mmCIF file of C-alpha atoms in Angstrom:
data_model
loop_
_atom_site.group_PDB
_atom_site.id
_atom_site.type_symbol
_atom_site.label_atom_id
_atom_site.label_comp_id
_atom_site.label_asym_id
_atom_site.label_seq_id
_atom_site.Cartn_x
_atom_site.Cartn_y
_atom_site.Cartn_z
ATOM 1 C CA MET A 15 65.761 10.095 225.624
ATOM 2 C CA ASP A 16 61.972 10.526 226.835
ATOM 3 C CA GLN A 17 60.759 7.247 225.498
ATOM 4 C CA GLU A 18 57.300 7.585 226.966
ATOM 5 C CA PHE A 19 56.805 10.841 225.327
ATOM 6 C CA PHE A 20 57.845 9.259 221.969
ATOM 7 C CA TYR A 21 55.151 6.486 222.523
ATOM 8 C CA ARG A 22 52.850 9.161 223.212
ATOM 9 C CA LEU A 23 53.487 10.994 220.117
ATOM 10 C CA LEU A 24 53.264 7.758 218.126
ATOM 11 C CA SER A 25 49.725 7.204 219.668
ATOM 12 C CA CYS A 26 48.497 10.674 218.580
ATOM 13 C CA GLN A 27 46.874 11.376 214.984
ATOM 14 C CA GLY A 28 47.957 13.908 212.602
ATOM 15 C CA VAL A 29 47.067 13.562 208.847
ATOM 16 C CA SER A 30 48.531 16.149 206.910
ATOM 17 C CA GLY A 31 46.366 19.259 207.236
ATOM 18 C CA ARG A 32 44.903 18.042 210.429
ATOM 19 C CA GLU A 33 47.831 18.250 212.706
ATOM 20 C CA THR A 34 46.261 20.566 215.377
ATOM 21 C CA ASN A 35 45.785 18.239 218.247
ATOM 22 C CA ILE A 36 49.221 16.553 217.874
ATOM 23 C CA GLN A 37 50.962 19.899 217.700
ATOM 24 C CA LYS A 38 49.314 20.951 221.233
ATOM 25 C CA THR A 39 51.281 17.821 222.553
ATOM 26 C CA ALA A 40 54.489 18.923 220.697
ATOM 27 C CA ALA A 41 54.153 22.615 222.217
ATOM 28 C CA ALA A 42 53.339 21.416 225.664
ATOM 29 C CA TYR A 43 56.311 19.187 225.690
ATOM 30 C CA MET A 44 58.708 21.794 224.610
ATOM 31 C CA GLU A 45 57.545 24.502 226.996
ATOM 32 C CA GLY A 46 59.219 22.238 229.548
ATOM 33 C CA PHE A 47 62.764 23.052 228.404
ATOM 34 C CA ALA A 48 62.760 25.503 225.657
ATOM 35 C CA ASP A 49 63.494 29.194 226.269
ATOM 36 C CA GLU A 50 60.596 30.084 223.922
ATOM 37 C CA VAL A 51 57.967 28.200 222.045
ATOM 38 C CA ARG A 52 56.279 29.656 219.241
ATOM 39 C CA ARG A 53 52.886 28.517 217.493
ATOM 40 C CA GLU A 54 53.097 29.519 213.819
ATOM 41 C CA VAL A 55 49.960 30.667 211.915
ATOM 42 C CA ASN A 56 50.675 27.554 209.338
ATOM 43 C CA GLY A 57 50.568 25.189 211.925
ATOM 44 C CA ASN A 58 54.276 24.822 212.646
ATOM 45 C CA VAL A 59 55.464 24.748 216.141
ATOM 46 C CA THR A 60 58.851 25.912 217.126
ATOM 47 C CA GLY A 61 60.856 25.535 220.408
ATOM 48 C CA ILE A 62 63.823 27.768 220.759
ATOM 49 C CA LEU A 63 67.028 27.727 222.543
ATOM 50 C CA ASN A 64 68.817 30.994 223.155
ATOM 51 C CA PRO A 65 66.378 33.264 220.940
ATOM 52 C CA ASP A 66 68.569 36.227 221.173
ATOM 53 C CA SER A 67 71.518 34.617 219.350
ATOM 54 C CA SER A 68 72.505 36.010 215.982
ATOM 55 C CA PHE A 69 73.772 32.582 214.919
ATOM 56 C CA LYS A 70 70.539 30.390 214.086
ATOM 57 C CA ILE A 71 70.330 26.595 213.453
ATOM 58 C CA LEU A 72 67.177 25.325 212.079
ATOM 59 C CA LEU A 73 66.251 21.748 213.145
ATOM 60 C CA ALA A 74 63.317 20.248 211.337
ATOM 61 C CA GLY A 75 61.202 17.130 211.597
ATOM 62 C CA HIS A 76 57.698 16.812 210.145
ATOM 63 C CA ILE A 77 55.027 15.933 212.534
ATOM 64 C CA ASP A 78 52.105 15.085 209.887
ATOM 65 C CA GLU A 79 51.432 11.641 208.735
ATOM 66 C CA ILE A 80 49.863 10.014 205.534
ATOM 67 C CA GLY A 81 46.153 9.054 205.614
ATOM 68 C CA LEU A 82 42.734 9.718 204.227
ATOM 69 C CA MET A 83 40.580 12.515 204.541
ATOM 70 C CA VAL A 84 36.744 12.240 204.438
ATOM 71 C CA THR A 85 35.067 13.775 201.478
ATOM 72 C CA ASP A 86 31.538 12.563 201.467
ATOM 73 C CA HIS A 87 28.504 10.690 203.075
ATOM 74 C CA THR A 88 26.458 8.152 201.137
ATOM 75 C CA GLU A 89 22.693 7.792 201.502
ATOM 76 C CA GLN A 90 23.396 4.508 203.399
ATOM 77 C CA GLY A 91 25.691 6.328 205.899
ATOM 78 C CA PHE A 92 28.907 5.397 204.740
ATOM 79 C CA LEU A 93 32.072 7.649 204.314
ATOM 80 C CA ARG A 94 33.862 8.410 201.156
ATOM 81 C CA ALA A 95 37.604 9.234 201.469
ATOM 82 C CA ALA A 96 40.427 10.502 199.528
ATOM 83 C CA ARG A 97 44.158 9.821 200.015
ATOM 84 C CA VAL A 98 46.303 12.336 201.777
ATOM 85 C CA GLY A 99 49.947 11.557 200.867
ATOM 86 C CA GLY A 100 51.588 8.635 199.342
ATOM 87 C CA ILE A 101 49.266 5.750 200.496
ATOM 88 C CA THR A 102 48.249 2.394 198.725
ATOM 89 C CA PRO A 103 44.489 2.325 198.627
ATOM 90 C CA ARG A 104 44.671 -1.763 198.715
ATOM 91 C CA MET A 105 46.126 -1.583 201.937
ATOM 92 C CA TYR A 106 43.229 -0.114 203.549
ATOM 93 C CA LEU A 107 40.732 -2.788 202.616
ATOM 94 C CA GLY A 108 39.334 -4.458 205.571
ATOM 95 C CA GLN A 109 41.178 -2.729 207.832
ATOM 96 C CA LYS A 110 40.063 -0.842 211.134
ATOM 97 C CA VAL A 111 40.385 3.192 211.093
ATOM 98 C CA ARG A 112 40.039 6.057 213.486
ATOM 99 C CA ILE A 113 38.699 9.376 212.370
ATOM 100 C CA ASP A 114 39.721 12.533 214.026
ATOM 101 C CA THR A 115 36.714 14.817 213.771
ATOM 102 C CA GLY A 116 38.243 17.808 215.653
ATOM 103 C CA LYS A 117 36.162 16.994 218.595
ATOM 104 C CA ASP A 118 36.444 13.400 219.172
ATOM 105 C CA LEU A 119 37.411 9.974 217.787
ATOM 106 C CA VAL A 120 35.083 7.879 215.908
ATOM 107 C CA TYR A 121 36.117 4.264 214.878
ATOM 108 C CA GLY A 122 35.229 2.555 211.397
ATOM 109 C CA ALA A 123 36.011 -0.147 209.043
ATOM 110 C CA VAL A 124 36.965 0.080 205.583
ATOM 111 C CA ALA A 125 34.575 -1.905 203.290
ATOM 112 C CA SER A 126 36.177 -5.032 201.463
ATOM 113 C CA SER A 127 35.099 -7.553 199.136
ATOM 114 C CA GLY A 128 36.045 -10.445 196.871
ATOM 115 C CA GLU A 129 35.365 -8.272 193.833
ATOM 116 C CA LEU A 130 37.620 -5.503 195.204
ATOM 117 C CA GLN A 131 40.230 -7.618 196.199
ATOM 118 C CA LYS A 132 40.573 -9.174 192.733
ATOM 119 C CA LYS A 133 40.527 -5.558 191.163
ATOM 120 C CA GLU A 134 44.075 -4.923 189.734
ATOM 121 C CA GLU A 135 43.851 -1.091 190.282
ATOM 122 C CA LEU A 136 42.081 0.597 193.103
ATOM 123 C CA SER A 137 41.314 4.260 193.384
ATOM 124 C CA ASP A 138 39.994 6.584 196.113
ATOM 125 C CA THR A 139 36.599 5.941 194.860
ATOM 126 C CA ASP A 140 37.182 2.232 196.170
ATOM 127 C CA LEU A 141 37.431 3.459 199.627
ATOM 128 C CA VAL A 142 34.533 3.243 201.723
ATOM 129 C CA ILE A 143 34.374 3.502 205.460
ATOM 130 C CA ASP A 144 31.619 1.957 207.516
ATOM 131 C CA ILE A 145 31.044 3.757 210.849
ATOM 132 C CA GLY A 146 27.812 1.811 211.696
ATOM 133 C CA ALA A 147 25.489 4.942 210.938
ATOM 134 C CA GLY A 148 22.390 3.940 209.308
ATOM 135 C CA ASN A 149 21.894 7.153 207.063
ATOM 136 C CA ARG A 150 23.436 10.096 205.647
ATOM 137 C CA GLU A 151 22.111 12.529 208.297
ATOM 138 C CA ALA A 152 23.629 10.303 211.049
ATOM 139 C CA ALA A 153 27.049 10.020 209.326
ATOM 140 C CA ARG A 154 27.141 13.723 208.859
ATOM 141 C CA ARG A 155 26.287 14.350 212.580
ATOM 142 C CA HIS A 156 29.157 12.188 213.768
ATOM 143 C CA VAL A 157 31.957 12.908 211.068
ATOM 144 C CA PRO A 158 32.114 16.089 209.062
ATOM 145 C CA VAL A 159 33.724 16.166 205.652
ATOM 146 C CA GLY A 160 37.699 17.119 206.030
ATOM 147 C CA SER A 161 38.118 14.672 209.074
ATOM 148 C CA GLY A 162 41.453 12.936 209.036
ATOM 149 C CA VAL A 163 41.592 9.161 208.890
ATOM 150 C CA VAL A 164 44.378 6.806 209.866
ATOM 151 C CA PHE A 165 44.806 2.910 210.708
ATOM 152 C CA ASP A 166 43.376 2.044 214.017
ATOM 153 C CA THR A 167 46.962 0.673 215.053
ATOM 154 C CA ASP A 168 49.453 1.562 217.909
ATOM 155 C CA TRP A 169 53.285 1.146 218.747
ATOM 156 C CA ARG A 170 54.504 -2.210 219.923
ATOM 157 C CA PRO A 171 57.779 -3.212 221.175
ATOM 158 C CA LEU A 172 59.642 -5.795 219.231
ATOM 159 C CA LEU A 173 62.776 -7.597 219.860
ATOM 160 C CA GLY A 174 66.328 -6.323 219.787
ATOM 161 C CA GLU A 175 65.427 -2.550 220.556
ATOM 162 C CA CYS A 176 63.127 -2.254 217.767
ATOM 163 C CA ILE A 177 59.511 -1.127 217.754
ATOM 164 C CA THR A 178 56.646 -1.082 215.015
ATOM 165 C CA SER A 179 54.355 1.578 214.677
ATOM 166 C CA ARG A 180 52.206 3.805 212.058
ATOM 167 C CA ALA A 181 53.491 7.135 211.651
ATOM 168 C CA LEU A 182 57.312 6.370 212.565
ATOM 169 C CA ASP A 183 57.555 8.679 209.066
ATOM 170 C CA ASP A 184 58.069 11.105 210.496
ATOM 171 C CA ARG A 185 56.808 11.231 213.996
ATOM 172 C CA SER A 186 60.428 9.996 214.950
ATOM 173 C CA GLY A 187 61.961 12.923 213.287
ATOM 174 C CA ALA A 188 59.719 15.358 214.943
ATOM 175 C CA PHE A 189 60.750 13.627 218.256
ATOM 176 C CA ILE A 190 64.491 13.499 217.507
ATOM 177 C CA VAL A 191 64.529 17.339 216.924
ATOM 178 C CA MET A 192 62.616 18.014 220.118
ATOM 179 C CA GLU A 193 64.844 15.951 222.195
ATOM 180 C CA ALA A 194 68.009 17.479 220.364
ATOM 181 C CA LEU A 195 67.015 20.732 221.533
ATOM 182 C CA ARG A 196 66.669 19.486 225.050
ATOM 183 C CA ARG A 197 70.096 17.604 224.993
ATOM 184 C CA ALA A 198 71.652 20.966 223.325
ATOM 185 C CA LYS A 199 70.376 22.884 226.463
ATOM 186 C CA GLU A 200 71.784 20.380 228.857
ATOM 187 C CA LYS A 201 74.984 20.890 227.236
ATOM 188 C CA LYS A 202 74.900 24.493 227.645
ATOM 189 C CA CYS A 203 74.747 25.250 223.916
ATOM 190 C CA THR A 204 75.063 28.947 223.331
ATOM 191 C CA ASN A 205 73.905 28.950 219.644
ATOM 192 C CA GLY A 206 70.451 29.845 218.400
ATOM 193 C CA VAL A 207 68.740 26.437 218.020
ATOM 194 C CA TYR A 208 65.250 26.204 216.409
ATOM 195 C CA ALA A 209 63.532 22.815 216.660
ATOM 196 C CA VAL A 210 60.391 22.918 214.276
ATOM 197 C CA THR A 211 57.782 20.110 214.102
ATOM 198 C CA THR A 212 56.665 20.809 210.669
ATOM 199 C CA VAL A 213 53.337 20.429 209.016
ATOM 200 C CA GLY A 214 52.497 19.324 205.556
ATOM 201 C CA GLU A 215 55.442 17.522 204.570
ATOM 202 C CA GLU A 216 53.640 14.513 202.984
ATOM 203 C CA THR A 217 51.600 16.768 200.702
ATOM 204 C CA GLY A 218 54.247 19.360 199.656
ATOM 205 C CA PHE A 219 56.780 20.433 202.215
ATOM 206 C CA SER A 220 54.813 23.516 203.265
ATOM 207 C CA GLY A 221 56.025 23.447 206.794
ATOM 208 C CA GLY A 222 59.580 23.241 205.872
ATOM 209 C CA ALA A 223 59.396 26.100 203.547
ATOM 210 C CA TRP A 224 57.670 28.320 206.176
ATOM 211 C CA ALA A 225 60.344 27.482 208.627
ATOM 212 C CA GLY A 226 63.215 28.324 206.278
ATOM 213 C CA ALA A 227 61.663 31.521 205.270
ATOM 214 C CA GLY A 228 60.444 32.573 208.869
ATOM 215 C CA ILE A 229 63.535 31.718 210.712
ATOM 216 C CA ARG A 230 66.269 32.573 208.250
ATOM 217 C CA PRO A 231 68.721 30.273 209.640
ATOM 218 C CA ASN A 232 72.501 30.387 209.095
ATOM 219 C CA MET A 233 72.339 26.570 208.653
ATOM 220 C CA ALA A 234 69.631 23.854 208.861
ATOM 221 C CA VAL A 235 69.515 20.190 209.723
ATOM 222 C CA ALA A 236 66.308 18.202 208.623
ATOM 223 C CA VAL A 237 65.509 14.591 210.183
ATOM 224 C CA ASP A 238 63.404 12.116 208.180
ATOM 225 C CA VAL A 239 63.274 8.298 207.586
ATOM 226 C CA THR A 240 64.934 6.662 204.839
ATOM 227 C CA PHE A 241 64.391 3.104 203.464
ATOM 228 C CA ALA A 242 66.507 0.432 205.045
ATOM 229 C CA SER A 243 68.012 -1.940 202.906
ATOM 230 C CA ASP A 244 68.418 -5.026 205.361
ATOM 231 C CA GLY A 245 64.839 -6.231 205.253
ATOM 232 C CA PRO A 246 62.476 -8.054 202.892
ATOM 233 C CA GLY A 247 62.034 -5.842 199.802
ATOM 234 C CA GLY A 248 64.885 -3.455 200.823
ATOM 235 C CA ASP A 249 66.593 -1.556 197.849
ATOM 236 C CA ASP A 250 70.146 -3.059 198.580
ATOM 237 C CA GLY A 251 72.693 -1.103 197.090
ATOM 238 C CA VAL A 252 70.346 1.578 195.632
ATOM 239 C CA ARG A 253 70.915 4.243 198.140
ATOM 240 C CA GLY A 254 73.731 2.598 199.841
ATOM 241 C CA ARG A 255 73.571 -0.228 202.292
ATOM 242 C CA VAL A 256 71.344 1.265 205.189
ATOM 243 C CA ALA A 257 70.601 -1.291 208.144
ATOM 244 C CA LEU A 258 68.476 -0.945 211.288
ATOM 245 C CA GLY A 259 70.720 -0.393 214.221
ATOM 246 C CA GLY A 260 73.562 0.682 212.023
ATOM 247 C CA GLY A 261 73.257 4.359 213.194
ATOM 248 C CA PRO A 262 72.152 7.727 211.690
ATOM 249 C CA GLY A 263 71.993 7.792 207.860
ATOM 250 C CA ILE A 264 73.831 10.869 206.599
ATOM 251 C CA CYS A 265 72.385 12.069 203.043
ATOM 252 C CA VAL A 266 75.092 12.289 200.441
ATOM 253 C CA GLY A 267 74.113 14.330 197.398
ATOM 254 C CA ILE A 268 73.290 17.785 196.356
ATOM 255 C CA MET A 269 71.090 18.322 199.546
ATOM 256 C CA GLY A 270 73.647 17.102 201.918
ATOM 257 C CA HIS A 271 76.089 20.072 202.480
ATOM 258 C CA PRO A 272 79.780 18.623 202.404
ATOM 259 C CA VAL A 273 81.191 20.731 205.032
ATOM 260 C CA MET A 274 78.119 20.175 207.185
ATOM 261 C CA ASN A 275 78.439 16.395 206.604
ATOM 262 C CA ARG A 276 82.185 16.633 207.547
ATOM 263 C CA ILE A 277 81.264 18.201 210.942
ATOM 264 C CA LEU A 278 78.357 15.572 211.496
ATOM 265 C CA GLU A 279 81.062 12.697 211.189
ATOM 266 C CA GLN A 280 83.546 14.659 213.560
ATOM 267 C CA ALA A 281 80.560 14.636 215.824
ATOM 268 C CA ALA A 282 79.763 11.033 215.433
ATOM 269 C CA GLY A 283 83.564 10.461 216.179
ATOM 270 C CA ARG A 284 83.760 12.232 219.041
ATOM 271 C CA LEU A 285 80.532 10.234 220.575
ATOM 272 C CA ASP A 286 81.768 6.841 219.049
ATOM 273 C CA ILE A 287 78.482 6.620 216.996
ATOM 274 C CA ARG A 288 78.425 4.796 213.542
ATOM 275 C CA THR A 289 76.885 6.488 210.662
ATOM 276 C CA GLN A 290 75.524 5.341 207.305
ATOM 277 C CA PRO A 291 75.863 6.924 203.974
ATOM 278 C CA VAL A 292 72.394 7.519 202.229
ATOM 279 C CA ILE A 293 73.056 8.015 198.615
ATOM 280 C CA THR A 294 70.803 10.681 197.111
ATOM 281 C CA PRO A 295 71.911 12.235 194.020
ATOM 282 C CA GLY A 296 68.721 14.280 193.286
ATOM 283 C CA ARG A 297 66.007 15.605 195.377
ATOM 284 C CA THR A 298 65.542 14.033 198.822
ATOM 285 C CA PHE A 299 61.566 14.358 198.941
ATOM 286 C CA THR A 300 62.027 15.686 202.551
ATOM 287 C CA ASP A 301 61.741 19.114 203.898
ATOM 288 C CA THR A 302 65.284 19.548 203.097
ATOM 289 C CA ASP A 303 64.310 20.485 199.634
ATOM 290 C CA ALA A 304 62.174 23.240 200.531
ATOM 291 C CA ILE A 305 64.463 24.579 203.352
ATOM 292 C CA HIS A 306 67.657 24.675 201.124
ATOM 293 C CA ILE A 307 65.994 26.934 198.600
ATOM 294 C CA SER A 308 64.239 29.222 201.012
ATOM 295 C CA GLY A 309 65.024 32.983 201.460
ATOM 296 C CA HIS A 310 68.630 33.454 199.926
ATOM 297 C CA GLY A 311 69.202 29.667 200.345
ATOM 298 C CA VAL A 312 70.160 27.774 203.660
ATOM 299 C CA PRO A 313 73.112 25.334 203.652
ATOM 300 C CA ALA A 314 71.216 22.233 204.817
ATOM 301 C CA ALA A 315 72.215 18.509 205.882
ATOM 302 C CA LEU A 316 69.801 15.504 206.080
ATOM 303 C CA VAL A 317 69.926 13.102 208.986
ATOM 304 C CA ASN A 318 68.193 9.950 208.093
ATOM 305 C CA LEU A 319 66.617 7.368 210.431
ATOM 306 C CA PRO A 320 66.533 3.656 208.910
ATOM 307 C CA LEU A 321 63.217 2.519 208.397
ATOM 308 C CA ARG A 322 61.399 -0.622 207.246
ATOM 309 C CA TYR A 323 58.084 -0.924 205.579
ATOM 310 C CA MET A 324 57.456 2.879 204.966
ATOM 311 C CA HIS A 325 54.085 4.098 204.481
ATOM 312 C CA THR A 326 52.290 1.034 206.185
ATOM 313 C CA PRO A 327 50.581 0.551 209.275
ATOM 314 C CA ALA A 328 53.584 -1.507 210.645
ATOM 315 C CA GLU A 329 56.758 0.596 210.166
ATOM 316 C CA VAL A 330 59.870 -0.761 212.000
ATOM 317 C CA CYS A 331 62.895 1.201 213.414
ATOM 318 C CA SER A 332 65.508 0.951 215.948
ATOM 319 C CA LEU A 333 65.376 3.001 219.145
ATOM 320 C CA LYS A 334 69.225 2.602 219.412
ATOM 321 C CA ASP A 335 69.096 4.789 215.927
ATOM 322 C CA VAL A 336 66.656 7.125 217.381
ATOM 323 C CA ARG A 337 68.990 7.883 220.452
ATOM 324 C CA ASP A 338 72.072 7.971 218.376
ATOM 325 C CA CYS A 339 70.401 10.683 215.981
ATOM 326 C CA ILE A 340 69.519 12.909 219.165
ATOM 327 C CA GLU A 341 73.112 12.737 220.391
ATOM 328 C CA LEU A 342 74.568 13.218 217.115
ATOM 329 C CA ILE A 343 72.452 16.391 216.275
ATOM 330 C CA SER A 344 72.874 17.751 219.759
ATOM 331 C CA GLU A 345 76.461 17.467 219.526
ATOM 332 C CA PHE A 346 76.520 18.956 216.082
ATOM 333 C CA VAL A 347 74.789 22.217 217.106
ATOM 334 C CA CYS A 348 77.510 22.619 219.920
ATOM 335 C CA MET A 349 80.202 22.537 217.719
ATOM 336 C CA VAL A 350 79.343 25.008 214.873
ATOM 337 C CA ASP A 351 79.255 28.898 215.381
ATOM 338 C CA GLY A 352 79.124 31.852 213.511
ATOM 339 C CA GLN A 353 82.784 31.419 212.686
ATOM 340 C CA THR A 354 82.435 28.052 210.821
ATOM 341 C CA ASP A 355 83.323 28.460 207.334
ATOM 342 C CA LEU A 356 80.664 26.459 205.212
ATOM 343 C CA ARG A 357 82.282 27.276 201.960
ATOM 344 C CA PRO A 358 83.165 23.743 200.184
ATOM 345 C CA CYS A 359 86.074 25.330 198.179
#
């Protein structure tokens, strides 16, 4: 896998609704190997292998991330911000942030005080960003409302083939589907494979819905992170036992198509890749939910990357699991075809 490109993606910024710049990076990368690259009007980017094939497989990984959005400028030149996606306001107090204005990056610090730290419940109104502007006019000149805000942190290597970074949810999934497309081409796959880096997942799965409705695939595999149970605070046993380095997770539940899951397990067996069941009795809260009910309905599976400390500036994953997800999915898309019977009974 192209590890350097993965790190490049993690260094990019793309809060939900503000994914334009990172999608340019994704499109440019897939142009190096895809037969066709489409930039959709909703912001999705789709790399296609064998676009003339009548049998179409959708691979979806969302490229957007949680964060903040600038909503106002105070008279003193501070910025007000609102949450985008499932963030915890307290996590931002006293943290450095970077703001994508659409033209350049502006850096800031989220205000903190003893009084704020003691508050039991924090809301968006408690989030104030100091960019060093002395008044409202200066703040407006440098940062327009609607600008996306993320933690000013970058990826770092850890021991044991692990890395830490913000936005592994789900920049890792976007990377996996792009690399799976590249590997499928190397394996001379003849199916139509559509790797989509979707937008807006953290705020309602809009990119997944657009992809399913627009492509009309015969089947779909979404890739997203899942909670690892082997670290501090892990929900051991709630979704099954999921460990970093233990291999790709395969969703078991109403959104994990049983026949597709069996084929994924067969692919894993061919490659000697360990997999882990991720027990999800109801909704997955991923693009899978939207793709599954798009159009006339799409048989869908969900491949999960185990992740620690989700929705924090220091998420942790295993590079081995990332590689195994890529190989598993690229093998899967080569094993199925128009004759594959997906009827469970």
